[in-house]
Amino acid sequence: MGTNLIVLGSGQDGGAPQLGNRSSVSPARSASSVAILGSSGAIVLLDASPDIRLQVKALLDSPLYPENRERFIDAVCVTHAHMGHYAGLLHFGAEAAATRETPLFATECFLSFMEGNEHWASLLSQGRLRGTPIDHNLAIKSIPVPHREEHSDTVAFSVEVRREPWLLYLPDLDDWDTWEAGESQLSRHDVALIDASFSSLDEVPGRDMAAIRHPLIPDTIQRFRHLTEETQLILTHINHSNPLGDDTAVIAHQAIAAGFTIAHDGLTISFEEIP
Ligand SMILES: [Zn+2]
Ligand SMILES: [Zn+2]
């Protein structure tokens, strides 16, 4: 059996629809998260979203999920301290999760953010989570990326299979111009899940988009369409306002015609290992 990834959530931090939003969004999206199911049987979550409870239920129900496991997952890796990426850690507290000592891989900056804030600190002090600064000998490595540093720094994750880079998970980025290594990081992976929050600067009325910078889809298509033969580029972290999330929208057709994949909750990608 090979290595698999399941996109547990393909939405921006607030999901789609967002809280209090009556309009229907199709398809609905939970906040960004990915499960890696390694060929050795290890299962790791990339990001702990506020929707983790139903996301992990979907993971447990997947035909790819192995039977008779002691822990439901083996570790959680967190990219940064924005709500959509770590709020789900609360479910590892005494009120909920049946496991203890779940390894939490994150940057030292993120771990000290947790230690400085109750009730996050108690998840560590009570041994519910075992905070571990990211170790670069791991098969999952972190890559620093520019993204507004309100509570912590931000990383992307590179997942290796047989010591070769396979998956890049990059849910949040300010813009491609401020990340010089961006193109080389995309091209060295077989699969890259990349920030596709917004298509245009006017899609969220009343918000100053300069304060919530993200790459825009037309720019991402233009820059990286030449990579799509070599790297499967998957657009994720899609904001509820982004027409990309609607399969029938012009921007969605343009992205697909340029060779990109648009993520949806449940999207599964397999890496078949040659024995
Ligand atoms: Zn985010
Ligand atoms: Zn963020």
PDB file of C-alpha atoms and ligand atoms in Angstrom:
ATOM      1  CA  MET A   1       0.000   0.000   0.000  1.00  0.00           C
ATOM      2  CA  GLY A   2       1.263   3.453  -0.865  1.00  0.00           C
ATOM      3  CA  THR A   3       1.126   6.799   0.865  1.00  0.00           C
ATOM      4  CA  ASN A   4      -2.132   8.719   0.646  1.00  0.00           C
ATOM      5  CA  LEU A   5      -3.335  12.176   1.461  1.00  0.00           C
ATOM      6  CA  ILE A   6      -6.929  13.109   2.141  1.00  0.00           C
ATOM      7  CA  VAL A   7      -7.947  16.764   2.007  1.00  0.00           C
ATOM      8  CA  LEU A   8     -10.088  16.999   5.152  1.00  0.00           C
ATOM      9  CA  GLY A   9     -10.851  20.697   4.633  1.00  0.00           C
ATOM     10  CA  SER A  10     -10.408  22.928   1.581  1.00  0.00           C
ATOM     11  CA  GLY A  11     -11.809  26.199   2.926  1.00  0.00           C
ATOM     12  CA  GLN A  12     -10.243  29.309   4.423  1.00  0.00           C
ATOM     13  CA  ASP A  13     -10.145  29.510   8.242  1.00  0.00           C
ATOM     14  CA  GLY A  14     -13.832  30.406   8.618  1.00  0.00           C
ATOM     15  CA  GLY A  15     -15.064  27.665   6.255  1.00  0.00           C
ATOM     16  CA  ALA A  16     -17.803  28.088   3.693  1.00  0.00           C
ATOM     17  CA  PRO A  17     -20.431  29.191   4.441  1.00  0.00           C
ATOM     18  CA  GLN A  18     -19.017  31.263   7.287  1.00  0.00           C
ATOM     19  CA  LEU A  19     -20.718  31.760  10.653  1.00  0.00           C
ATOM     20  CA  GLY A  20     -23.933  33.706  10.254  1.00  0.00           C
ATOM     21  CA  ASN A  21     -23.872  33.519   6.464  1.00  0.00           C
ATOM     22  CA  ARG A  22     -27.288  32.493   5.214  1.00  0.00           C
ATOM     23  CA  SER A  23     -26.478  32.188   1.520  1.00  0.00           C
ATOM     24  CA  SER A  24     -25.799  28.677   0.360  1.00  0.00           C
ATOM     25  CA  VAL A  25     -22.307  27.866  -0.827  1.00  0.00           C
ATOM     26  CA  SER A  26     -21.852  24.813  -2.974  1.00  0.00           C
ATOM     27  CA  PRO A  27     -19.884  22.803  -2.238  1.00  0.00           C
ATOM     28  CA  ALA A  28     -19.573  23.570   1.483  1.00  0.00           C
ATOM     29  CA  ARG A  29     -15.973  23.622   2.720  1.00  0.00           C
ATOM     30  CA  SER A  30     -14.526  23.060   6.153  1.00  0.00           C
ATOM     31  CA  ALA A  31     -11.320  24.820   7.242  1.00  0.00           C
ATOM     32  CA  SER A  32      -8.008  23.777   5.740  1.00  0.00           C
ATOM     33  CA  SER A  33      -6.538  20.477   6.937  1.00  0.00           C
ATOM     34  CA  VAL A  34      -4.945  17.391   5.401  1.00  0.00           C
ATOM     35  CA  ALA A  35      -4.465  13.826   6.664  1.00  0.00           C
ATOM     36  CA  ILE A  36      -1.369  11.907   5.576  1.00  0.00           C
ATOM     37  CA  LEU A  37      -1.699   8.121   5.678  1.00  0.00           C
ATOM     38  CA  GLY A  38       1.799   6.728   5.382  1.00  0.00           C
ATOM     39  CA  SER A  39       2.604   3.351   3.863  1.00  0.00           C
ATOM     40  CA  SER A  40       3.992   2.273   7.260  1.00  0.00           C
ATOM     41  CA  GLY A  41       0.565   2.856   8.827  1.00  0.00           C
ATOM     42  CA  ALA A  42       1.382   6.221  10.455  1.00  0.00           C
ATOM     43  CA  ILE A  43      -1.363   8.848  10.284  1.00  0.00           C
ATOM     44  CA  VAL A  44      -0.568  12.537  10.684  1.00  0.00           C
ATOM     45  CA  LEU A  45      -2.798  15.613  10.519  1.00  0.00           C
ATOM     46  CA  LEU A  46      -1.491  18.785   8.940  1.00  0.00           C
ATOM     47  CA  ASP A  47      -3.315  21.580  10.811  1.00  0.00           C
ATOM     48  CA  ALA A  48      -5.969  21.206  13.500  1.00  0.00           C
ATOM     49  CA  SER A  49      -8.978  23.104  12.191  1.00  0.00           C
ATOM     50  CA  PRO A  50     -12.057  24.218  14.150  1.00  0.00           C
ATOM     51  CA  ASP A  51     -13.899  21.555  12.111  1.00  0.00           C
ATOM     52  CA  ILE A  52     -11.580  18.758  13.306  1.00  0.00           C
ATOM     53  CA  ARG A  53     -14.313  16.690  14.934  1.00  0.00           C
ATOM     54  CA  LEU A  54     -16.243  15.972  11.741  1.00  0.00           C
ATOM     55  CA  GLN A  55     -13.056  15.961   9.651  1.00  0.00           C
ATOM     56  CA  VAL A  56     -11.558  13.145  11.721  1.00  0.00           C
ATOM     57  CA  LYS A  57     -14.895  11.301  11.561  1.00  0.00           C
ATOM     58  CA  ALA A  58     -14.622  11.452   7.751  1.00  0.00           C
ATOM     59  CA  LEU A  59     -11.042  10.169   8.026  1.00  0.00           C
ATOM     60  CA  LEU A  60     -12.106   7.240  10.235  1.00  0.00           C
ATOM     61  CA  ASP A  61     -14.872   6.392   7.758  1.00  0.00           C
ATOM     62  CA  SER A  62     -12.488   6.397   4.776  1.00  0.00           C
ATOM     63  CA  PRO A  63     -11.804   2.989   3.194  1.00  0.00           C
ATOM     64  CA  LEU A  64      -8.115   3.977   3.358  1.00  0.00           C
ATOM     65  CA  TYR A  65      -8.181   4.175   7.154  1.00  0.00           C
ATOM     66  CA  PRO A  66      -6.489   1.076   8.641  1.00  0.00           C
ATOM     67  CA  GLU A  67      -8.363  -1.041  11.174  1.00  0.00           C
ATOM     68  CA  ASN A  68      -7.337  -1.852  14.746  1.00  0.00           C
ATOM     69  CA  ARG A  69      -5.269   1.205  15.493  1.00  0.00           C
ATOM     70  CA  GLU A  70      -4.301   2.075  19.056  1.00  0.00           C
ATOM     71  CA  ARG A  71      -4.441   5.849  18.493  1.00  0.00           C
ATOM     72  CA  PHE A  72      -6.795   7.455  16.002  1.00  0.00           C
ATOM     73  CA  ILE A  73      -3.896   9.567  14.709  1.00  0.00           C
ATOM     74  CA  ASP A  74      -0.178   9.557  15.524  1.00  0.00           C
ATOM     75  CA  ALA A  75       0.676  13.264  15.427  1.00  0.00           C
ATOM     76  CA  VAL A  76      -0.543  16.755  14.555  1.00  0.00           C
ATOM     77  CA  CYS A  77       1.542  19.349  12.708  1.00  0.00           C
ATOM     78  CA  VAL A  78       0.421  22.987  12.902  1.00  0.00           C
ATOM     79  CA  THR A  79       1.405  25.653  10.363  1.00  0.00           C
ATOM     80  CA  HIS A  80       0.601  28.785  12.408  1.00  0.00           C
ATOM     81  CA  ALA A  81      -1.582  30.433  15.029  1.00  0.00           C
ATOM     82  CA  HIS A  82      -4.456  31.686  12.913  1.00  0.00           C
ATOM     83  CA  MET A  83      -7.832  30.383  14.014  1.00  0.00           C
ATOM     84  CA  GLY A  84      -8.433  27.913  11.188  1.00  0.00           C
ATOM     85  CA  HIS A  85      -5.157  26.081  11.740  1.00  0.00           C
ATOM     86  CA  TYR A  86      -4.921  25.398  15.484  1.00  0.00           C
ATOM     87  CA  ALA A  87      -8.343  25.902  17.139  1.00  0.00           C
ATOM     88  CA  GLY A  88      -9.034  22.168  16.779  1.00  0.00           C
ATOM     89  CA  LEU A  89      -6.272  21.401  19.296  1.00  0.00           C
ATOM     90  CA  LEU A  90      -8.846  22.151  22.008  1.00  0.00           C
ATOM     91  CA  HIS A  91     -10.440  18.801  21.178  1.00  0.00           C
ATOM     92  CA  PHE A  92      -7.315  17.090  22.524  1.00  0.00           C
ATOM     93  CA  GLY A  93      -8.167  18.447  25.993  1.00  0.00           C
ATOM     94  CA  ALA A  94      -9.567  16.468  28.913  1.00  0.00           C
ATOM     95  CA  GLU A  95     -13.150  17.245  27.878  1.00  0.00           C
ATOM     96  CA  ALA A  96     -12.876  15.327  24.634  1.00  0.00           C
ATOM     97  CA  ALA A  97     -10.086  13.226  23.204  1.00  0.00           C
ATOM     98  CA  ALA A  98      -9.494   9.730  24.466  1.00  0.00           C
ATOM     99  CA  THR A  99      -5.768   9.942  23.795  1.00  0.00           C
ATOM    100  CA  ARG A 100      -2.892  11.414  25.773  1.00  0.00           C
ATOM    101  CA  GLU A 101       0.573  12.546  24.760  1.00  0.00           C
ATOM    102  CA  THR A 102      -0.313  13.164  21.140  1.00  0.00           C
ATOM    103  CA  PRO A 103       2.817  14.635  19.538  1.00  0.00           C
ATOM    104  CA  LEU A 104       2.300  18.195  18.317  1.00  0.00           C
ATOM    105  CA  PHE A 105       4.922  19.377  15.846  1.00  0.00           C
ATOM    106  CA  ALA A 106       5.161  23.144  15.440  1.00  0.00           C
ATOM    107  CA  THR A 107       7.680  25.954  15.500  1.00  0.00           C
ATOM    108  CA  GLU A 108       9.192  27.120  18.786  1.00  0.00           C
ATOM    109  CA  CYS A 109       7.365  30.419  18.258  1.00  0.00           C
ATOM    110  CA  PHE A 110       4.010  28.625  17.999  1.00  0.00           C
ATOM    111  CA  LEU A 111       4.720  26.458  21.061  1.00  0.00           C
ATOM    112  CA  SER A 112       5.647  29.493  23.164  1.00  0.00           C
ATOM    113  CA  PHE A 113       2.434  31.192  21.970  1.00  0.00           C
ATOM    114  CA  MET A 114       0.545  28.178  23.389  1.00  0.00           C
ATOM    115  CA  GLU A 115       2.524  28.176  26.626  1.00  0.00           C
ATOM    116  CA  GLY A 116       1.674  31.842  27.150  1.00  0.00           C
ATOM    117  CA  ASN A 117      -2.073  31.410  26.758  1.00  0.00           C
ATOM    118  CA  GLU A 118      -4.449  29.472  28.951  1.00  0.00           C
ATOM    119  CA  HIS A 119      -6.182  27.157  28.091  1.00  0.00           C
ATOM    120  CA  TRP A 120      -3.750  26.197  25.392  1.00  0.00           C
ATOM    121  CA  ALA A 121      -0.966  25.992  27.960  1.00  0.00           C
ATOM    122  CA  SER A 122      -2.852  23.372  29.960  1.00  0.00           C
ATOM    123  CA  LEU A 123      -3.019  21.077  26.918  1.00  0.00           C
ATOM    124  CA  LEU A 124       0.768  20.909  27.181  1.00  0.00           C
ATOM    125  CA  SER A 125       1.153  20.969  30.975  1.00  0.00           C
ATOM    126  CA  GLN A 126      -1.452  18.219  31.451  1.00  0.00           C
ATOM    127  CA  GLY A 127       0.263  16.042  28.865  1.00  0.00           C
ATOM    128  CA  ARG A 128      -2.678  15.995  26.456  1.00  0.00           C
ATOM    129  CA  LEU A 129      -0.364  17.188  23.693  1.00  0.00           C
ATOM    130  CA  ARG A 130       3.398  16.789  23.682  1.00  0.00           C
ATOM    131  CA  GLY A 131       4.772  19.963  22.117  1.00  0.00           C
ATOM    132  CA  THR A 132       7.803  19.236  19.985  1.00  0.00           C
ATOM    133  CA  PRO A 133       9.763  21.805  17.994  1.00  0.00           C
ATOM    134  CA  ILE A 134       9.991  20.580  14.432  1.00  0.00           C
ATOM    135  CA  ASP A 135      12.899  18.230  13.907  1.00  0.00           C
ATOM    136  CA  HIS A 136      14.349  18.370  10.444  1.00  0.00           C
ATOM    137  CA  ASN A 137      15.200  14.703  10.493  1.00  0.00           C
ATOM    138  CA  LEU A 138      11.503  13.998  10.289  1.00  0.00           C
ATOM    139  CA  ALA A 139       9.961  12.903   7.015  1.00  0.00           C
ATOM    140  CA  ILE A 140       7.699  15.951   7.426  1.00  0.00           C
ATOM    141  CA  LYS A 141       9.754  19.134   7.293  1.00  0.00           C
ATOM    142  CA  SER A 142       8.772  22.740   7.822  1.00  0.00           C
ATOM    143  CA  ILE A 143       9.545  25.580   5.438  1.00  0.00           C
ATOM    144  CA  PRO A 144       9.207  29.182   6.734  1.00  0.00           C
ATOM    145  CA  VAL A 145       6.862  31.289   4.595  1.00  0.00           C
ATOM    146  CA  PRO A 146       5.936  34.996   4.724  1.00  0.00           C
ATOM    147  CA  HIS A 147       2.486  35.426   6.248  1.00  0.00           C
ATOM    148  CA  ARG A 148       1.337  38.103   8.670  1.00  0.00           C
ATOM    149  CA  GLU A 149       2.829  37.291  12.062  1.00  0.00           C
ATOM    150  CA  GLU A 150       0.081  38.274  14.474  1.00  0.00           C
ATOM    151  CA  HIS A 151       0.510  35.443  16.983  1.00  0.00           C
ATOM    152  CA  SER A 152       3.217  33.178  15.568  1.00  0.00           C
ATOM    153  CA  ASP A 153       5.436  32.632  12.577  1.00  0.00           C
ATOM    154  CA  THR A 154       4.117  30.518   9.671  1.00  0.00           C
ATOM    155  CA  VAL A 155       5.442  27.445   7.921  1.00  0.00           C
ATOM    156  CA  ALA A 156       4.500  25.216   5.022  1.00  0.00           C
ATOM    157  CA  PHE A 157       5.048  21.464   5.351  1.00  0.00           C
ATOM    158  CA  SER A 158       7.032  19.275   3.001  1.00  0.00           C
ATOM    159  CA  VAL A 159       6.172  15.581   3.228  1.00  0.00           C
ATOM    160  CA  GLU A 160       8.818  13.195   1.938  1.00  0.00           C
ATOM    161  CA  VAL A 161       8.324   9.654   0.731  1.00  0.00           C
ATOM    162  CA  ARG A 162      11.476   7.548   0.614  1.00  0.00           C
ATOM    163  CA  ARG A 163      13.488  10.711   1.277  1.00  0.00           C
ATOM    164  CA  GLU A 164      12.154  12.418  -1.831  1.00  0.00           C
ATOM    165  CA  PRO A 165       9.867  15.471  -1.568  1.00  0.00           C
ATOM    166  CA  TRP A 166       6.310  14.409  -2.380  1.00  0.00           C
ATOM    167  CA  LEU A 167       3.756  16.855  -0.954  1.00  0.00           C
ATOM    168  CA  LEU A 168       3.973  20.577  -0.218  1.00  0.00           C
ATOM    169  CA  TYR A 169       1.194  21.893   2.057  1.00  0.00           C
ATOM    170  CA  LEU A 170       1.047  25.681   1.820  1.00  0.00           C
ATOM    171  CA  PRO A 171      -2.347  26.935   3.012  1.00  0.00           C
ATOM    172  CA  ASP A 172      -1.356  30.545   3.788  1.00  0.00           C
ATOM    173  CA  LEU A 173       1.048  32.962   2.106  1.00  0.00           C
ATOM    174  CA  ASP A 174       1.109  36.775   1.846  1.00  0.00           C
ATOM    175  CA  ASP A 175       2.128  36.802  -1.806  1.00  0.00           C
ATOM    176  CA  TRP A 176       4.458  35.062  -4.226  1.00  0.00           C
ATOM    177  CA  ASP A 177       6.715  38.125  -4.640  1.00  0.00           C
ATOM    178  CA  THR A 178       7.854  38.090  -1.015  1.00  0.00           C
ATOM    179  CA  TRP A 179       8.690  34.358  -1.058  1.00  0.00           C
ATOM    180  CA  GLU A 180      11.696  33.958  -3.281  1.00  0.00           C
ATOM    181  CA  ALA A 181      11.852  30.193  -2.864  1.00  0.00           C
ATOM    182  CA  GLY A 182       8.204  29.782  -3.911  1.00  0.00           C
ATOM    183  CA  GLU A 183       8.611  28.525  -7.461  1.00  0.00           C
ATOM    184  CA  SER A 184      11.496  26.180  -6.654  1.00  0.00           C
ATOM    185  CA  GLN A 185       9.545  24.727  -3.723  1.00  0.00           C
ATOM    186  CA  LEU A 186       6.501  24.080  -5.919  1.00  0.00           C
ATOM    187  CA  SER A 187       8.559  22.476  -8.661  1.00  0.00           C
ATOM    188  CA  ARG A 188      10.527  20.124  -6.399  1.00  0.00           C
ATOM    189  CA  HIS A 189       7.365  18.430  -5.080  1.00  0.00           C
ATOM    190  CA  ASP A 190       5.067  16.017  -6.957  1.00  0.00           C
ATOM    191  CA  VAL A 191       1.956  17.538  -5.379  1.00  0.00           C
ATOM    192  CA  ALA A 192       1.451  21.014  -3.901  1.00  0.00           C
ATOM    193  CA  LEU A 193      -1.625  22.248  -2.042  1.00  0.00           C
ATOM    194  CA  ILE A 194      -1.425  26.025  -2.320  1.00  0.00           C
ATOM    195  CA  ASP A 195      -3.150  29.124  -0.935  1.00  0.00           C
ATOM    196  CA  ALA A 196      -6.143  29.972  -3.151  1.00  0.00           C
ATOM    197  CA  SER A 197      -7.976  32.259  -0.713  1.00  0.00           C
ATOM    198  CA  PHE A 198      -9.066  34.983  -3.130  1.00  0.00           C
ATOM    199  CA  SER A 199      -9.571  35.594  -6.835  1.00  0.00           C
ATOM    200  CA  SER A 200      -9.811  39.391  -6.714  1.00  0.00           C
ATOM    201  CA  LEU A 201      -9.226  42.352  -4.398  1.00  0.00           C
ATOM    202  CA  ASP A 202     -12.885  43.388  -4.317  1.00  0.00           C
ATOM    203  CA  GLU A 203     -14.565  40.122  -3.410  1.00  0.00           C
ATOM    204  CA  VAL A 204     -14.989  40.850   0.325  1.00  0.00           C
ATOM    205  CA  PRO A 205     -16.919  44.150   0.585  1.00  0.00           C
ATOM    206  CA  GLY A 206     -15.910  46.300   3.533  1.00  0.00           C
ATOM    207  CA  ARG A 207     -12.587  44.536   4.179  1.00  0.00           C
ATOM    208  CA  ASP A 208      -9.210  46.150   3.597  1.00  0.00           C
ATOM    209  CA  MET A 209      -7.616  43.430   1.465  1.00  0.00           C
ATOM    210  CA  ALA A 210      -4.168  44.948   2.004  1.00  0.00           C
ATOM    211  CA  ALA A 211      -4.483  43.880   5.647  1.00  0.00           C
ATOM    212  CA  ILE A 212      -5.253  40.270   4.708  1.00  0.00           C
ATOM    213  CA  ARG A 213      -2.817  39.685   1.873  1.00  0.00           C
ATOM    214  CA  HIS A 214      -2.932  36.468  -0.146  1.00  0.00           C
ATOM    215  CA  PRO A 215      -1.927  35.572  -3.708  1.00  0.00           C
ATOM    216  CA  LEU A 216      -4.763  36.101  -6.218  1.00  0.00           C
ATOM    217  CA  ILE A 217      -5.835  33.200  -8.440  1.00  0.00           C
ATOM    218  CA  PRO A 218      -5.281  34.905 -11.853  1.00  0.00           C
ATOM    219  CA  ASP A 219      -1.701  35.743 -10.775  1.00  0.00           C
ATOM    220  CA  THR A 220      -1.081  32.207  -9.470  1.00  0.00           C
ATOM    221  CA  ILE A 221      -2.363  30.723 -12.758  1.00  0.00           C
ATOM    222  CA  GLN A 222      -0.181  33.039 -14.799  1.00  0.00           C
ATOM    223  CA  ARG A 223       2.977  32.350 -12.785  1.00  0.00           C
ATOM    224  CA  PHE A 224       2.784  28.611 -12.411  1.00  0.00           C
ATOM    225  CA  ARG A 225       0.773  27.114 -15.272  1.00  0.00           C
ATOM    226  CA  HIS A 226       4.081  25.976 -16.788  1.00  0.00           C
ATOM    227  CA  LEU A 227       4.692  23.783 -13.722  1.00  0.00           C
ATOM    228  CA  THR A 228       1.473  21.797 -13.932  1.00  0.00           C
ATOM    229  CA  GLU A 229       2.923  19.052 -16.137  1.00  0.00           C
ATOM    230  CA  GLU A 230       5.486  18.197 -13.468  1.00  0.00           C
ATOM    231  CA  THR A 231       3.729  19.136 -10.227  1.00  0.00           C
ATOM    232  CA  GLN A 232       0.063  18.586  -9.443  1.00  0.00           C
ATOM    233  CA  LEU A 233      -0.926  22.055  -8.216  1.00  0.00           C
ATOM    234  CA  ILE A 234      -4.033  21.898  -6.034  1.00  0.00           C
ATOM    235  CA  LEU A 235      -5.814  25.129  -5.083  1.00  0.00           C
ATOM    236  CA  THR A 236      -7.040  25.081  -1.470  1.00  0.00           C
ATOM    237  CA  HIS A 237      -7.856  27.344   1.532  1.00  0.00           C
ATOM    238  CA  ILE A 238     -10.656  28.795  -0.639  1.00  0.00           C
ATOM    239  CA  ASN A 239     -12.507  31.733   0.949  1.00  0.00           C
ATOM    240  CA  HIS A 240     -16.312  31.600   1.036  1.00  0.00           C
ATOM    241  CA  SER A 241     -16.362  34.687  -1.224  1.00  0.00           C
ATOM    242  CA  ASN A 242     -14.101  33.183  -3.895  1.00  0.00           C
ATOM    243  CA  PRO A 243     -15.913  32.208  -7.132  1.00  0.00           C
ATOM    244  CA  LEU A 244     -13.186  29.576  -7.634  1.00  0.00           C
ATOM    245  CA  GLY A 245     -15.152  27.466  -5.178  1.00  0.00           C
ATOM    246  CA  ASP A 246     -18.015  27.172  -7.682  1.00  0.00           C
ATOM    247  CA  ASP A 247     -17.242  24.628 -10.425  1.00  0.00           C
ATOM    248  CA  THR A 248     -19.349  26.561 -12.926  1.00  0.00           C
ATOM    249  CA  ALA A 249     -17.529  29.919 -12.486  1.00  0.00           C
ATOM    250  CA  VAL A 250     -15.284  31.313 -15.223  1.00  0.00           C
ATOM    251  CA  ILE A 251     -12.234  31.440 -12.915  1.00  0.00           C
ATOM    252  CA  ALA A 252     -12.699  27.761 -12.040  1.00  0.00           C
ATOM    253  CA  HIS A 253     -12.773  26.847 -15.754  1.00  0.00           C
ATOM    254  CA  GLN A 254      -9.659  28.944 -16.326  1.00  0.00           C
ATOM    255  CA  ALA A 255      -7.786  27.246 -13.490  1.00  0.00           C
ATOM    256  CA  ILE A 256      -8.708  23.757 -14.680  1.00  0.00           C
ATOM    257  CA  ALA A 257      -7.872  24.605 -18.316  1.00  0.00           C
ATOM    258  CA  ALA A 258      -4.430  25.766 -17.133  1.00  0.00           C
ATOM    259  CA  GLY A 259      -3.821  22.370 -15.508  1.00  0.00           C
ATOM    260  CA  PHE A 260      -4.652  23.159 -11.863  1.00  0.00           C
ATOM    261  CA  THR A 261      -6.816  21.030  -9.567  1.00  0.00           C
ATOM    262  CA  ILE A 262      -9.420  22.679  -7.318  1.00  0.00           C
ATOM    263  CA  ALA A 263      -9.496  21.033  -3.892  1.00  0.00           C
ATOM    264  CA  HIS A 264     -12.684  19.822  -2.283  1.00  0.00           C
ATOM    265  CA  ASP A 265     -13.246  18.219   1.100  1.00  0.00           C
ATOM    266  CA  GLY A 266     -12.515  14.517   0.698  1.00  0.00           C
ATOM    267  CA  LEU A 267     -10.159  14.832  -2.281  1.00  0.00           C
ATOM    268  CA  THR A 268      -7.728  11.904  -2.078  1.00  0.00           C
ATOM    269  CA  ILE A 269      -4.311  11.671  -3.750  1.00  0.00           C
ATOM    270  CA  SER A 270      -2.279   8.449  -3.736  1.00  0.00           C
ATOM    271  CA  PHE A 271       1.414   7.849  -4.144  1.00  0.00           C
ATOM    272  CA  GLU A 272       1.948   4.301  -5.286  1.00  0.00           C
ATOM    273  CA  GLU A 273       5.306   3.055  -4.116  1.00  0.00           C
ATOM    274  CA  ILE A 274       7.169   0.616  -6.279  1.00  0.00           C
ATOM    275  CA  PRO A 275       8.231  -2.274  -4.064  1.00  0.00           C
TER     276      PRO A 275
HETATM  277 ZN    ZN B   1      -5.613  30.275   7.033  1.00  0.00          ZN
HETATM  278 ZN    ZN B   2      -3.169  32.595   8.346  1.00  0.00          ZN
END
